[in-house]
GROMACS .gro file of C-alpha atoms in nm:
model
  460
    1MET     CA    1   2.674  -0.674  -1.871
    2ARG     CA    2   2.484  -0.910  -2.100
    3SER     CA    3   2.515  -1.275  -2.008
    4VAL     CA    4   2.570  -1.527  -2.286
    5ALA     CA    5   2.839  -1.788  -2.326
    6GLY     CA    6   3.131  -1.598  -2.480
    7GLY     CA    7   2.909  -1.302  -2.571
    8THR     CA    8   2.640  -1.069  -2.458
    9ARG     CA    9   2.325  -1.251  -2.347
   10SER     CA   10   2.197  -1.583  -2.229
   11PRO     CA   11   1.850  -1.663  -2.364
   12PRO     CA   12   1.670  -1.979  -2.259
   13VAL     CA   13   1.630  -2.255  -2.514
   14SER     CA   14   1.309  -2.252  -2.711
   15PRO     CA   15   1.011  -2.424  -2.548
   16GLN     CA   16   0.840  -2.710  -2.725
   17SER     CA   17   0.604  -2.657  -3.015
   18PRO     CA   18   0.232  -2.639  -2.938
   19PRO     CA   19   0.009  -2.938  -3.005
   20ASN     CA   20  -0.260  -2.930  -3.269
   21PRO     CA   21  -0.498  -2.632  -3.258
   22GLY     CA   22  -0.784  -2.869  -3.182
   23ASP     CA   23  -0.637  -2.982  -2.851
   24GLU     CA   24  -0.830  -2.876  -2.545
   25GLY     CA   25  -0.719  -2.634  -2.278
   26GLY     CA   26  -0.675  -2.267  -2.212
   27ALA     CA   27  -0.915  -2.028  -2.053
   28THR     CA   28  -1.245  -2.089  -2.226
   29HIS     CA   29  -1.517  -1.988  -1.986
   30SER     CA   30  -1.815  -1.761  -2.030
   31PRO     CA   31  -1.791  -1.454  -1.805
   32GLU     CA   32  -2.068  -1.351  -1.573
   33ARG     CA   33  -2.201  -0.998  -1.568
   34GLY     CA   34  -2.118  -0.783  -1.266
   35THR     CA   35  -2.350  -0.531  -1.108
   36SER     CA   36  -2.298  -0.186  -1.260
   37VAL     CA   37  -2.197   0.076  -1.004
   38PRO     CA   38  -2.210   0.514  -1.033
   39LEU     CA   39   0.081   0.022  -1.995
   40PRO     CA   40   2.256   0.227  -2.641
   41LEU     CA   41   1.978  -0.003  -2.829
   42ARG     CA   42   2.001  -0.352  -2.694
   43ARG     CA   43   2.232  -0.584  -2.881
   44ARG     CA   44   2.063  -0.906  -2.983
   45ALA     CA   45   2.224  -1.227  -2.859
   46ALA     CA   46   2.384  -1.440  -3.127
   47GLY     CA   47   2.152  -1.724  -3.206
   48LEU     CA   48   1.857  -1.589  -3.009
   49ILE     CA   49   1.574  -1.837  -3.058
   50ALA     CA   50   1.218  -1.712  -3.076
   51ALA     CA   51   1.002  -1.887  -2.819
   52LEU     CA   52   0.739  -2.123  -2.957
   53GLY     CA   53   0.394  -2.185  -2.807
   54LEU     CA   54   0.287  -2.428  -2.539
   55THR     CA   55  -0.074  -2.508  -2.467
   56ALA     CA   56  -0.210  -2.519  -2.118
   57SER     CA   57  -0.217  -2.899  -2.137
   58ALA     CA   58   0.156  -2.931  -2.214
   59LEU     CA   59   0.310  -3.036  -1.885
   60ALA     CA   60   0.671  -3.106  -1.996
   61LEU     CA   61   0.920  -2.845  -1.877
   62THR     CA   62   1.212  -2.744  -2.097
   63PRO     CA   63   1.557  -2.693  -1.944
   64GLY     CA   64   1.723  -2.358  -2.009
   65ALA     CA   65   2.065  -2.249  -2.124
   66VAL     CA   66   2.156  -2.001  -1.851
   67PRO     CA   67   2.525  -2.037  -1.756
   68ALA     CA   68   2.581  -2.176  -1.408
   69ALA     CA   69   2.786  -1.869  -1.316
   70HIS     CA   70   2.472  -1.660  -1.342
   71ALA     CA   71   2.217  -1.911  -1.214
   72ALA     CA   72   2.183  -1.743  -0.874
   73PRO     CA   73   2.008  -1.550  -0.751
   74THR     CA   74   1.696  -1.606  -0.959
   75GLY     CA   75   1.446  -1.467  -0.710
   76GLY     CA   76   1.227  -1.775  -0.672
   77GLY     CA   77   0.863  -1.806  -0.766
   78SER     CA   78   0.745  -1.750  -1.121
   79ILE     CA   79   0.671  -1.473  -1.370
   80VAL     CA   80   0.353  -1.448  -1.573
   81TYR     CA   81   0.376  -1.240  -1.889
   82ILE     CA   82   0.220  -1.176  -2.229
   83LYS     CA   83   0.353  -1.327  -2.552
   84ASP     CA   84   0.175  -1.354  -2.887
   85TYR     CA   85  -0.140  -1.207  -2.728
   86ASN     CA   86  -0.158  -1.488  -2.468
   87VAL     CA   87  -0.055  -1.538  -2.107
   88TRP     CA   88   0.261  -1.740  -2.044
   89ILE     CA   89   0.455  -1.838  -1.732
   90THR     CA   90   0.827  -1.889  -1.666
   91ASP     CA   91   1.050  -1.932  -1.364
   92GLY     CA   92   1.305  -1.680  -1.242
   93ASP     CA   93   1.587  -1.801  -1.467
   94GLY     CA   94   1.380  -1.857  -1.780
   95SER     CA   95   1.452  -2.230  -1.788
   96VAL     CA   96   1.090  -2.345  -1.805
   97HIS     CA   97   0.797  -2.204  -2.001
   98ARG     CA   98   0.429  -2.284  -2.025
   99GLN     CA   99   0.154  -2.121  -2.224
  100VAL     CA  100  -0.138  -2.052  -1.992
  101THR     CA  101  -0.408  -1.919  -2.224
  102ARG     CA  102  -0.485  -1.964  -2.590
  103GLY     CA  103  -0.703  -1.789  -2.844
  104GLY     CA  104  -0.557  -1.442  -2.794
  105THR     CA  105  -0.545  -1.230  -3.111
  106ALA     CA  106  -0.448  -0.875  -3.205
  107ALA     CA  107  -0.816  -0.787  -3.198
  108ALA     CA  108  -0.884  -0.966  -2.869
  109PRO     CA  109  -0.557  -1.007  -2.676
  110TRP     CA  110  -0.506  -1.124  -2.322
  111ARG     CA  111  -0.375  -0.843  -2.103
  112SER     CA  112  -0.234  -0.751  -1.762
  113PRO     CA  113  -0.159  -1.093  -1.607
  114SER     CA  114  -0.083  -1.135  -1.237
  115GLN     CA  115  -0.069  -1.428  -0.996
  116SER     CA  116  -0.146  -1.499  -0.632
  117ASP     CA  117   0.089  -1.672  -0.388
  118ALA     CA  118  -0.109  -1.993  -0.442
  119GLY     CA  119  -0.062  -1.992  -0.820
  120VAL     CA  120  -0.398  -1.847  -0.924
  121VAL     CA  121  -0.360  -1.641  -1.241
  122VAL     CA  122  -0.578  -1.343  -1.332
  123ALA     CA  123  -0.587  -1.166  -1.668
  124HIS     CA  124  -0.846  -0.984  -1.872
  125ARG     CA  125  -0.972  -1.009  -2.228
  126ALA     CA  126  -1.243  -0.820  -2.415
  127GLY     CA  127  -1.363  -0.649  -2.100
  128ALA     CA  128  -1.394  -0.963  -1.885
  129ILE     CA  129  -1.175  -1.079  -1.596
  130TYR     CA  130  -1.067  -1.445  -1.593
  131ARG     CA  131  -0.941  -1.630  -1.287
  132MET     CA  132  -0.758  -1.955  -1.369
  133ASN     CA  133  -0.478  -2.190  -1.271
  134GLN     CA  134  -0.137  -2.209  -1.443
  135ARG     CA  135  -0.279  -2.466  -1.687
  136GLY     CA  136  -0.536  -2.216  -1.811
  137GLU     CA  137  -0.828  -2.398  -1.650
  138VAL     CA  138  -1.078  -2.130  -1.555
  139PHE     CA  139  -1.226  -2.110  -1.207
  140ASN     CA  140  -1.456  -1.822  -1.291
  141ALA     CA  141  -1.493  -1.526  -1.524
  142PHE     CA  142  -1.699  -1.210  -1.495
  143TYR     CA  143  -1.744  -0.858  -1.625
  144PRO     CA  144  -1.631  -0.628  -1.343
  145PRO     CA  145  -1.871  -0.360  -1.220
  146ALA     CA  146  -1.864  -0.023  -1.391
  147LEU     CA  147  -1.684   0.263  -1.217
  148PHE     CA  148  -1.703   0.640  -1.245
  149ASP     CA  149  -1.408   0.874  -1.290
  150ALA     CA  150  -1.325   1.197  -1.107
  151ILE     CA  151  -1.586   1.396  -1.301
  152GLY     CA  152  -1.857   1.130  -1.285
  153THR     CA  153  -1.815   0.972  -1.629
  154THR     CA  154  -1.905   0.603  -1.628
  155LEU     CA  155  -1.625   0.364  -1.726
  156SER     CA  156  -1.702   0.002  -1.814
  157GLY     CA  157  -1.659  -0.286  -2.059
  158ARG     CA  158  -1.366  -0.252  -2.296
  159ASP     CA  159  -1.243   0.052  -2.103
  160LEU     CA  160  -1.078  -0.216  -1.882
  161THR     CA  161  -0.697  -0.181  -1.893
  162GLU     CA  162  -0.545  -0.332  -1.576
  163THR     CA  163  -0.608  -0.626  -1.343
  164ALA     CA  164  -0.408  -0.742  -1.040
  165ILE     CA  165  -0.491  -1.023  -0.797
  166SER     CA  166  -0.399  -0.978  -0.431
  167PRO     CA  167  -0.121  -1.198  -0.283
  168ASP     CA  168  -0.375  -1.403  -0.086
  169GLY     CA  169  -0.594  -1.439  -0.395
  170SER     CA  170  -0.907  -1.300  -0.234
  171LYS     CA  171  -0.941  -0.972  -0.426
  172ILE     CA  172  -0.878  -0.823  -0.769
  173ALA     CA  173  -0.789  -0.461  -0.840
  174TYR     CA  174  -0.907  -0.345  -1.181
  175THR     CA  175  -0.869  -0.020  -1.373
  176TYR     CA  176  -1.078   0.144  -1.642
  177TYR     CA  177  -0.936   0.416  -1.870
  178LYS     CA  178  -1.106   0.661  -2.103
  179TYR     CA  179  -0.995   0.974  -2.285
  180SER     CA  180  -1.267   1.222  -2.203
  181LEU     CA  181  -1.299   1.601  -2.235
  182SER     CA  182  -0.939   1.631  -2.363
  183LYS     CA  183  -0.798   1.447  -2.061
  184LYS     CA  184  -0.689   1.094  -1.976
  185ARG     CA  185  -0.904   0.960  -1.695
  186TRP     CA  186  -0.866   0.647  -1.485
  187ALA     CA  187  -1.061   0.478  -1.209
  188THR     CA  188  -0.950   0.175  -1.007
  189GLY     CA  189  -1.191  -0.046  -0.815
  190PHE     CA  190  -1.171  -0.365  -0.614
  191THR     CA  191  -1.382  -0.680  -0.628
  192ALA     CA  192  -1.384  -1.026  -0.475
  193SER     CA  193  -1.185  -1.262  -0.698
  194ASP     CA  194  -1.450  -1.532  -0.724
  195ARG     CA  195  -1.737  -1.303  -0.829
  196ALA     CA  196  -1.816  -0.943  -0.912
  197THR     CA  197  -1.886  -0.743  -0.597
  198ASP     CA  198  -1.990  -0.385  -0.527
  199PRO     CA  199  -1.677  -0.164  -0.564
  200THR     CA  200  -1.808   0.085  -0.309
  201LYS     CA  201  -1.717  -0.167  -0.036
  202TYR     CA  202  -1.348  -0.072  -0.073
  203ASP     CA  203  -1.400   0.266  -0.243
  204ILE     CA  204  -1.274   0.386  -0.580
  205ALA     CA  205  -0.933   0.543  -0.654
  206PHE     CA  206  -0.895   0.783  -0.946
  207PHE     CA  207  -0.548   0.652  -1.036
  208ASP     CA  208  -0.410   0.361  -1.243
  209LYS     CA  209  -0.151   0.080  -1.255
  210PRO     CA  210  -0.255  -0.090  -0.927
  211SER     CA  211   0.008  -0.312  -0.762
  212TRP     CA  212  -0.050  -0.484  -0.427
  213VAL     CA  213   0.180  -0.387  -0.140
  214THR     CA  214  -0.011  -0.600   0.111
  215ASN     CA  215  -0.351  -0.767   0.094
  216SER     CA  216  -0.514  -0.439   0.193
  217ARG     CA  217  -0.285  -0.173   0.041
  218VAL     CA  218  -0.197  -0.096  -0.321
  219VAL     CA  219   0.042   0.147  -0.486
  220LEU     CA  220  -0.104   0.351  -0.771
  221SER     CA  221   0.011   0.606  -1.024
  222HIS     CA  222  -0.146   0.950  -1.007
  223TRP     CA  223  -0.356   1.019  -1.312
  224TYR     CA  224  -0.121   1.301  -1.418
  225ARG     CA  225   0.145   1.022  -1.406
  226ASN     CA  226   0.391   1.220  -1.197
  227LYS     CA  227   0.319   1.101  -0.845
  228ALA     CA  228   0.284   0.776  -0.652
  229HIS     CA  229  -0.008   0.713  -0.419
  230LEU     CA  230  -0.068   0.445  -0.158
  231PHE     CA  231  -0.432   0.345  -0.124
  232ASP     CA  232  -0.573   0.146   0.166
  233LEU     CA  233  -0.887  -0.051   0.085
  234GLY     CA  234  -1.174   0.128   0.242
  235GLY     CA  235  -1.082   0.467   0.104
  236ARG     CA  236  -0.764   0.601   0.269
  237ASP     CA  237  -0.564   0.765  -0.010
  238ILE     CA  238  -0.206   0.856   0.084
  239PRO     CA  239  -0.018   1.085  -0.157
  240TRP     CA  240   0.331   0.935  -0.142
  241PHE     CA  241   0.608   1.094  -0.352
  242ASN     CA  242   0.716   1.210  -0.695
  243GLU     CA  243   1.056   1.245  -0.861
  244SER     CA  244   1.117   1.594  -0.723
  245TYR     CA  245   1.165   1.427  -0.381
  246TYR     CA  246   1.506   1.293  -0.490
  247THR     CA  247   1.619   1.453  -0.818
  248PRO     CA  248   1.614   1.799  -0.980
  249ASN     CA  249   1.557   1.624  -1.315
  250ALA     CA  250   1.206   1.510  -1.230
  251LYS     CA  251   1.012   1.309  -1.488
  252GLU     CA  252   0.680   1.130  -1.506
  253LEU     CA  253   0.657   0.836  -1.268
  254THR     CA  254   0.430   0.536  -1.320
  255ASP     CA  255   0.399   0.156  -1.307
  256LEU     CA  256   0.528   0.126  -0.950
  257GLU     CA  257   0.582  -0.188  -0.744
  258VAL     CA  258   0.694  -0.239  -0.384
  259SER     CA  259   0.887  -0.553  -0.285
  260ARG     CA  260   0.710  -0.801  -0.061
  261ASP     CA  261   0.929  -0.708   0.237
  262GLY     CA  262   0.884  -0.336   0.172
  263GLU     CA  263   1.257  -0.276   0.121
  264TRP     CA  264   1.245  -0.170  -0.244
  265THR     CA  265   1.029   0.035  -0.479
  266VAL     CA  266   1.066   0.024  -0.856
  267GLY     CA  267   0.886   0.221  -1.125
  268VAL     CA  268   0.901   0.360  -1.475
  269ARG     CA  269   1.025   0.718  -1.514
  270GLY     CA  270   0.982   0.925  -1.827
  271ASP     CA  271   0.741   0.915  -2.119
  272VAL     CA  272   0.729   0.689  -2.425
  273GLY     CA  273   1.071   0.694  -2.596
  274ASP     CA  274   1.238   0.814  -2.275
  275GLN     CA  275   1.142   0.539  -2.031
  276SER     CA  276   1.377   0.382  -1.777
  277VAL     CA  277   1.342   0.184  -1.455
  278VAL     CA  278   1.412   0.364  -1.128
  279VAL     CA  279   1.515   0.154  -0.825
  280ILE     CA  280   1.463   0.307  -0.480
  281HIS     CA  281   1.574   0.162  -0.146
  282ASN     CA  282   1.304   0.233   0.112
  283ASP     CA  283   1.450   0.343   0.444
  284GLY     CA  284   1.127   0.315   0.641
  285ASP     CA  285   0.784   0.155   0.661
  286VAL     CA  286   0.578   0.178   0.344
  287ARG     CA  287   0.366  -0.133   0.396
  288THR     CA  288   0.147  -0.038   0.691
  289SER     CA  289   0.215   0.316   0.809
  290ALA     CA  290  -0.045   0.586   0.762
  291ALA     CA  291   0.253   0.824   0.728
  292PRO     CA  292   0.486   0.609   0.516
  293TRP     CA  293   0.854   0.679   0.458
  294THR     CA  294   0.926   0.902   0.160
  295PRO     CA  295   1.248   0.968  -0.032
  296VAL     CA  296   1.462   1.254   0.101
  297PHE     CA  297   1.639   1.489  -0.139
  298GLY     CA  298   2.018   1.458  -0.104
  299VAL     CA  299   1.984   1.146   0.115
  300THR     CA  300   1.791   0.897  -0.094
  301ASN     CA  301   2.000   0.788  -0.392
  302PRO     CA  302   1.791   0.587  -0.637
  303CYS     CA  303   1.957   0.421  -0.933
  304ASN     CA  304   1.835   0.397  -1.290
  305ILE     CA  305   1.831   0.122  -1.554
  306GLY     CA  306   1.803   0.268  -1.902
  307LEU     CA  307   1.834   0.205  -2.274
  308ALA     CA  308   1.930   0.433  -2.561
  309ASP     CA  309   1.586   0.381  -2.713
  310GLY     CA  310   1.417   0.451  -2.380
  311ASN     CA  311   1.168   0.169  -2.386
  312LEU     CA  312   1.164  -0.018  -2.053
  313THR     CA  313   0.831  -0.102  -1.893
  314SER     CA  314   0.658  -0.316  -1.630
  315PRO     CA  315   0.929  -0.351  -1.360
  316THR     CA  316   0.854  -0.629  -1.113
  317ILE     CA  317   1.049  -0.751  -0.808
  318ALA     CA  318   1.123  -1.113  -0.717
  319PRO     CA  319   0.937  -1.242  -0.411
  320ASP     CA  320   1.262  -1.265  -0.212
  321GLY     CA  321   1.358  -0.908  -0.307
  322SER     CA  322   1.694  -1.012  -0.453
  323VAL     CA  323   1.643  -0.928  -0.822
  324LEU     CA  324   1.401  -0.753  -1.054
  325ALA     CA  325   1.265  -0.806  -1.403
  326TRP     CA  326   1.124  -0.572  -1.667
  327ALA     CA  327   1.009  -0.570  -2.029
  328GLU     CA  328   1.184  -0.418  -2.327
  329PRO     CA  329   1.124  -0.463  -2.702
  330ALA     CA  330   1.320  -0.792  -2.722
  331GLY     CA  331   1.140  -0.952  -2.429
  332VAL     CA  332   1.148  -0.986  -2.051
  333PHE     CA  333   1.484  -0.948  -1.875
  334ARG     CA  334   1.593  -1.030  -1.522
  335SER     CA  335   1.878  -0.856  -1.344
  336SER     CA  336   2.144  -1.027  -1.134
  337GLY     CA  337   2.066  -0.803  -0.837
  338MET     CA  338   1.903  -0.479  -0.728
  339THR     CA  339   2.195  -0.271  -0.857
  340CYS     CA  340   2.177  -0.051  -1.166
  341ASP     CA  341   2.553  -0.047  -1.234
  342PRO     CA  342   2.601  -0.187  -1.588
  343GLY     CA  343   2.955  -0.286  -1.493
  344THR     CA  344   2.839  -0.531  -1.226
  345ARG     CA  345   2.479  -0.602  -1.321
  346VAL     CA  346   2.412  -0.900  -1.547
  347ASP     CA  347   2.083  -0.899  -1.738
  348ILE     CA  348   1.944  -1.232  -1.854
  349MET     CA  349   1.658  -1.268  -2.098
  350VAL     CA  350   1.402  -1.496  -1.940
  351ALA     CA  351   1.115  -1.458  -2.188
  352PRO     CA  352   1.199  -1.372  -2.551
  353GLY     CA  353   0.916  -1.174  -2.706
  354GLY     CA  354   0.746  -1.127  -2.372
  355SER     CA  355   0.590  -0.819  -2.216
  356SER     CA  356   0.391  -0.715  -1.907
  357PRO     CA  357   0.577  -0.938  -1.655
  358SER     CA  358   0.447  -0.987  -1.303
  359TRP     CA  359   0.635  -1.188  -1.037
  360SER     CA  360   0.473  -1.415  -0.776
  361ARG     CA  361   0.582  -1.644  -0.493
  362ALA     CA  362   0.413  -1.941  -0.663
  363ALA     CA  363   0.656  -2.174  -0.840
  364VAL     CA  364   0.583  -2.306  -1.187
  365GLY     CA  365   0.356  -2.605  -1.130
  366GLN     CA  366   0.241  -2.482  -0.789
  367THR     CA  367  -0.121  -2.417  -0.875
  368PRO     CA  368  -0.460  -2.543  -0.760
  369SER     CA  369  -0.679  -2.774  -0.965
  370VAL     CA  370  -1.030  -2.690  -1.075
  371ARG     CA  371  -1.290  -2.855  -0.856
  372HIS     CA  372  -1.637  -2.953  -0.970
  373PHE     CA  373  -1.975  -2.998  -0.809
  374VAL     CA  374  -2.160  -3.327  -0.842
  375ALA     CA  375  -2.540  -3.315  -0.864
  376LYS     CA  376  -2.655  -3.619  -0.666
  377LYS     CA  377  -3.019  -3.522  -0.721
  378ARG     CA  378  -3.142  -3.291  -0.995
  379PRO     CA  379  -3.347  -2.980  -0.925
  380LYS     CA  380  -3.723  -3.024  -0.956
  381VAL     CA  381  -4.026  -2.798  -1.002
  382LEU     CA  382  -4.284  -2.852  -0.727
  383GLY     CA  383  -4.648  -2.749  -0.716
  384PRO     CA  384  -4.953  -2.728  -0.946
  385ALA     CA  385  -4.871  -2.598  -1.295
  386ARG     CA  386  -5.179  -2.377  -1.325
  387ALA     CA  387  -5.234  -2.005  -1.363
  388ARG     CA  388  -5.228  -1.804  -1.041
  389LYS     CA  389  -5.066  -2.096  -0.855
  390THR     CA  390  -4.715  -2.082  -0.713
  391LEU     CA  391  -4.440  -2.313  -0.826
  392ARG     CA  392  -4.145  -2.378  -0.602
  393VAL     CA  393  -3.807  -2.531  -0.664
  394TYR     CA  394  -3.627  -2.819  -0.501
  395ALA     CA  395  -3.262  -2.715  -0.553
  396GLY     CA  396  -3.131  -3.071  -0.569
  397ALA     CA  397  -2.859  -3.241  -0.367
  398TRP     CA  398  -2.500  -3.140  -0.430
  399SER     CA  399  -2.153  -3.256  -0.333
  400PRO     CA  400  -1.995  -3.065  -0.181
  401ALA     CA  401  -2.263  -2.848  -0.029
  402PRO     CA  402  -2.278  -2.512  -0.212
  403ALA     CA  403  -2.219  -2.184  -0.034
  404SER     CA  404  -2.485  -2.008  -0.243
  405VAL     CA  405  -2.769  -2.103  -0.476
  406SER     CA  406  -2.934  -1.884  -0.740
  407TYR     CA  407  -3.236  -1.944  -0.962
  408GLN     CA  408  -3.362  -1.849  -1.308
  409TRP     CA  409  -3.710  -1.953  -1.418
  410LEU     CA  410  -3.759  -2.035  -1.786
  411ARG     CA  411  -4.055  -2.033  -2.023
  412ASP     CA  412  -4.000  -2.268  -2.318
  413GLY     CA  413  -3.629  -2.254  -2.247
  414LYS     CA  414  -3.608  -1.873  -2.242
  415ARG     CA  415  -3.542  -1.661  -1.933
  416ILE     CA  416  -3.840  -1.502  -1.764
  417ALA     CA  417  -3.740  -1.148  -1.672
  418GLY     CA  418  -3.722  -1.092  -1.297
  419ALA     CA  419  -3.801  -1.455  -1.211
  420THR     CA  420  -3.495  -1.529  -1.001
  421LYS     CA  421  -3.637  -1.646  -0.669
  422ALA     CA  422  -3.705  -1.992  -0.528
  423ALA     CA  423  -4.075  -1.952  -0.609
  424TYR     CA  424  -4.263  -1.844  -0.923
  425LYS     CA  425  -4.627  -1.743  -0.951
  426VAL     CA  426  -4.774  -1.885  -1.271
  427ARG     CA  427  -4.933  -1.626  -1.501
  428LYS     CA  428  -5.214  -1.655  -1.753
  429LYS     CA  429  -4.972  -1.613  -2.041
  430ASP     CA  430  -4.785  -1.921  -1.921
  431ARG     CA  431  -5.075  -2.144  -2.026
  432ARG     CA  432  -4.980  -2.409  -2.284
  433HIS     CA  433  -4.613  -2.326  -2.225
  434ARG     CA  434  -4.345  -2.527  -2.047
  435ILE     CA  435  -4.193  -2.389  -1.728
  436ALA     CA  436  -3.856  -2.497  -1.587
  437VAL     CA  437  -3.596  -2.356  -1.353
  438SER     CA  438  -3.216  -2.339  -1.376
  439VAL     CA  439  -3.030  -2.375  -1.048
  440THR     CA  440  -2.673  -2.242  -1.018
  441VAL     CA  441  -2.455  -2.335  -0.723
  442ARG     CA  442  -2.134  -2.166  -0.612
  443ARG     CA  443  -1.866  -2.216  -0.349
  444THR     CA  444  -1.562  -2.008  -0.260
  445GLY     CA  445  -1.215  -2.133  -0.345
  446TYR     CA  446  -1.152  -2.319  -0.669
  447TYR     CA  447  -1.495  -2.460  -0.748
  448VAL     CA  448  -1.642  -2.387  -1.090
  449PRO     CA  449  -2.003  -2.267  -1.066
  450ALA     CA  450  -2.244  -2.540  -1.181
  451THR     CA  451  -2.587  -2.495  -1.341
  452VAL     CA  452  -2.850  -2.767  -1.383
  453THR     CA  453  -3.197  -2.714  -1.531
  454SER     CA  454  -3.500  -2.905  -1.408
  455THR     CA  455  -3.741  -3.101  -1.621
  456ALA     CA  456  -4.005  -2.862  -1.756
  457VAL     CA  457  -4.371  -2.882  -1.656
  458ARG     CA  458  -4.655  -2.788  -1.891
  459VAL     CA  459  -4.895  -2.524  -1.763
  460ARG     CA  460  -5.262  -2.612  -1.808
   0.00000   0.00000   0.00000
């Protein structure tokens, strides 16, 4: 059933228009480089209004037009999604919308958004991962480390296709894809969310579409796209199930997600043009067990949500497990329950024109603010500025105290290769040049890294 007053659907009212293009806001932060290591036809609702843009600085929320009869359940939390090449956010009933990022284009779109329980949003663009709040204010950005696929081919840069932040916000799963030697090949790695870290710490999985089950387990799609795998960080790969476990009409299975309580699994079955959402009730532990429950043929009875044009993608389950959402050509829809019966299920469009939805416990507006360091005393170069002498750096005084400090020595404002320690031995070629040092401080959480450069000294 399609919910709309006296008709088929119930779209939210259009959000407000965006402010002038020159207004500030929206994910503009230079990424850091990581260390490289070997995604019947629907009837359109009468009067469906195309959603307009909101910048990250627009704080006003727009009430929706969802009939009260269908207002509950809405699942709680919020959904991040892609629209017009940018990241947006809405609540479970589509009554409020905010644009998170800006600047996305067809040539350089934002992709694969997800959100932690605390309201930290992660998405990627042009090969870099950005970590930000719901207002699009960036905490940090970096190029994730390169990975290798099952045959040893290096994947990096714009091979990046998927990102997913863990519920606690501490880690990011990321996937590279490349078509190589007549085959599609994927590799998924894991990094700390506040900086690029060595992916070998948690091991590499040769599958795609990572979705967090817990803070230490993800569900992945097998690279042949016909089997689900559970992967525990640290390297335990658990082949889980495929469609032959519960139906004789087995199809490709991908884009899986497990509900936060472990009760439900959803995924996309079929290939492009024949895609539908399968909904499976889990009758055992899939969150922690090394031998997780699997569907049983003739016992497990999954249901299926489909369209005549076969184009449903990105299923995602509400944090309370009561409803699910998915994308189709018209936008993002939310069901009225976990049933597939079109006679009792009511689908409500929550994001016209949206795609790639991902649901989180964080409510719209529940998001941390960017925090900044204050340099109480600037860094300073210490020691005699003469050839064969050693210069040292006073890192300055900072509030709050940084967790880590890094250095880059400069000659006439340009980086000196390899000069990244707290001391620098002056060379003959430094004579009559000016030497300075840039000090960068970092702290875990929501602090933006800060860099201050000392006053330069002239080498005699």
